[in-house]
Amino acid sequence: MAVTVETAAMQAVPRRRRRVARYLPALLIAPSVIMLLCLIGFPLVFALKNSFFFWNLQTSPVPLQYVGLANYELALTASAFGASLVNTIILTVTGTAIEFFLGFAIALLLATQLKGMSVSRALLIMPTTIAPIVAGFLFRYMYDPTGGLLTWLANALFLPVPAEGLLGSPNTALLSILIADVWQWTPFFAIVLYAGLLSVPKEVIEAARLDRASFAAMVFRIKLPFVLKTALIILLLRFMQLFNTFDLVLVLTRGGPGTSSRTLGYTLYQQGLIDFNIGIASATTWMIVLIINALVGLYIFFAFRKWEW
Amino acid sequence: MASLQFERIGKTFDEQVIAVANVSFEVEDGEFVVLVGPSGCGKTTLLRMVAGLESLTAGTLRLDAVDVSDTDPRDRDVAMVFQNYALYPHMTVYQNMAFGLQQRKVPAAEIENIVHRTARTLDLDKLLKRKPGALSGGQRQRVAMGRAIVRNPAVFLMDEPLSNLDAKLRVQMRSELKLLRARLGVTTLYVTHDQVEAMTMGDRVAVMKPIDNPGETNLQQVDTPQTLYKQPVNIFVASFIGSPAMNFVRVRLAGGGDALTASIVGTPISYDVPAGYLAKHPGLADYTDKEVIAGIRPEFFEFAALSNATHKLPLDVDVLVTEIIGPDSYLHFDLPTPPVHVGTSDEPADATLTQPADTQSTRFTARVDPEAAAEASGTARITLDLARVHYFDPASELAIT
């Protein structure tokens, strides 16, 4: 009798344990999934609902009236939308590209193990650690038309500086934002790609040297493939970040002059937090969400398609 | 096709660690030379210096009589097979093999021709579209070989190319490599720590030893495998070449003229050094009334029943362990003589087999006929072929000739 009881107990324990083991992954993931749903899902759904209502916080604390797609129509036809979409795409594409190539070049230099590289590495990461808003103010002073360092530097190099200042001219305002962003984020690419370059086996480099690899072949056919996965991911991250650029624009130009440096992020800010038009802001939010998801989807489809070795 | 000359080559890392010093020898055109030695003996460093991947801190390296000591690896016509193959993981087998040719601006049609031809000889033609990650160890090894071969270099450098393969594949690749090298006839420098590889593959073998004194040299002996085995120049080479390792024992010589008597220190065993041996090694007479170190290969022993020749020393030994390994068997026994310490092997195989607990006795290994060994237990009578014993100077460790 005692024997049967014992065997039954011994069987029961593993079975319970097995059931726990089966659901354990789901249980462990559940909190973060629920959190994500609350933090991302709820605001999105809330915004989607609001985008179909007329709701201005200056007139009412609650949505006033269902207006269908009128908010989308208004947002799209406003002259600022087209301009800010174009500005955003220019800023995002050129910014990501410049930061990547500069960063990769710096990473290659860092990986050469020359003297003083460890100090350089430590100094390099500093711009990225500064809050974007602070970096914005820093550049506002440096762009100052009378005493700014960059204005002075441009003058000294005989570069044409507009009389109204680099930030004041529609020709250079967006470029000035781009430069500030490149200054802040190139080190990020450099450090991450440098870490990637460290994963290139020494023997592979040596084999390539014995194969008489030219400088370009060494960089693009041997080293770049090793950091490609890392590069694709940080490019994606930076692309999404840059697409939502807002803080630099707010501090440097407020989207001006006119709409020459206005980004989608700034447009959104103006609609929601200056005009307090929650309906239109929600509609714009949803359009940005759709655009960036389409772009990222395309990117992932093409970039990660041949991802095997 | 090229010859290589090493002239007092040295390499010191960080101005303190001496890896290589005073290495001088020559590799003739088309010759296959194996660098062998325990780890830390500088063999890989020497190879990398030939490749140009390590700079020389002393000496001159000549490739076809041209000084290439400071030449960039890109400008030396050498190809290297790395221990871990160092294939380009993101390229297919074809691209791996073609890369070096593309960098040399060989026309595309010709590249395709060369790569396909080489792939056929290496049995890689079905794998050309695969990436290294999808290949087995032996296949990767062949791709690494192929990458070196397509370039048709003046010198091949191989850094333990077979060490990452399993035992069976290693033996197979060894013979394939031999065939390949017979067909190509390219000057080759081959590094290994495996003496069987060294002995079977090399036209000549260079035995190297770790050093810590800039006055010494790593290079102990460069000779054909048979010469290394039969006439080792010193105790290091004698103990490194041969498996199981040579037995060493102190003997005291007495007598004079053309009759020398040797007695094994600490034992009542003594014997007359054969006159024929003495005639060939006149230097031995200078050691009368002195101790020398005798080197006895395990195969110098035989079962008494199987021999009736002269110059054989009969020994009655207590067999401790008998190891029967197919065609061979090893008897282990102790003699009460103080052990001779030789610092060669960095991998003490089995401490209980190689070293008796008692510090006043020495363990011997005899390689004997397995049929008889199976019956041997307790006391066995074996004989030692006195005509083949090596003698070394105890101070300089050099062979006495």
Short mmCIF file of C-alpha atoms in Angstrom, two decimals, chain A residues 202-204 206-214 217-218 221-222 225-226 308-309, chain B residues 48 51 73-74 80 82 84 86 88-91 99-100 102-104 131 147 151:
data_model
loop_
_atom_site.label_atom_id
_atom_site.label_comp_id
_atom_site.label_asym_id
_atom_site.label_seq_id
_atom_site.Cartn_x
_atom_site.Cartn_y
_atom_site.Cartn_z
CA LYS A 202 42.16 38.50 -36.90
CA GLU A 203 42.97 35.56 -39.16
CA VAL A 204 40.38 36.62 -41.73
CA GLU A 206 45.39 38.37 -42.28
CA ALA A 207 44.12 35.99 -44.93
CA ALA A 208 42.79 38.98 -46.86
CA ARG A 209 46.14 40.74 -46.56
CA LEU A 210 47.88 37.68 -47.97
CA ASP A 211 45.23 37.62 -50.70
CA ARG A 212 46.53 41.09 -51.55
CA ALA A 213 43.20 42.76 -50.76
CA SER A 214 43.12 46.44 -51.72
CA ALA A 217 38.17 45.49 -50.88
CA MET A 218 39.32 45.14 -47.29
CA ARG A 221 34.21 43.12 -49.01
CA ILE A 222 35.76 41.86 -45.79
CA PRO A 225 29.96 42.24 -44.22
CA PHE A 226 30.93 41.41 -40.65
CA GLU A 308 21.56 33.58 -43.36
CA TRP A 309 25.18 33.04 -42.45
CA ARG B 48 53.99 34.15 -39.55
CA ALA B 51 54.11 35.41 -44.25
CA PRO B 73 52.55 40.54 -46.82
CA ARG B 74 50.67 41.88 -49.84
CA MET B 80 48.92 30.63 -46.07
CA PHE B 82 45.45 28.97 -41.25
CA ASN B 84 41.16 27.67 -38.17
CA ALA B 86 40.07 31.81 -41.77
CA TYR B 88 35.51 34.52 -45.47
CA PRO B 89 32.21 33.43 -43.90
CA HIS B 90 30.01 35.71 -45.99
CA MET B 91 31.38 34.48 -49.30
CA PHE B 99 38.96 36.65 -54.03
CA GLY B 100 42.76 36.53 -54.16
CA GLN B 102 40.26 39.19 -58.26
CA GLN B 103 42.53 41.32 -56.10
CA ARG B 104 45.37 40.46 -58.47
CA LYS B 131 29.06 29.19 -47.78
CA ARG B 147 42.21 29.31 -51.75
CA ARG B 151 46.98 31.78 -56.40
#
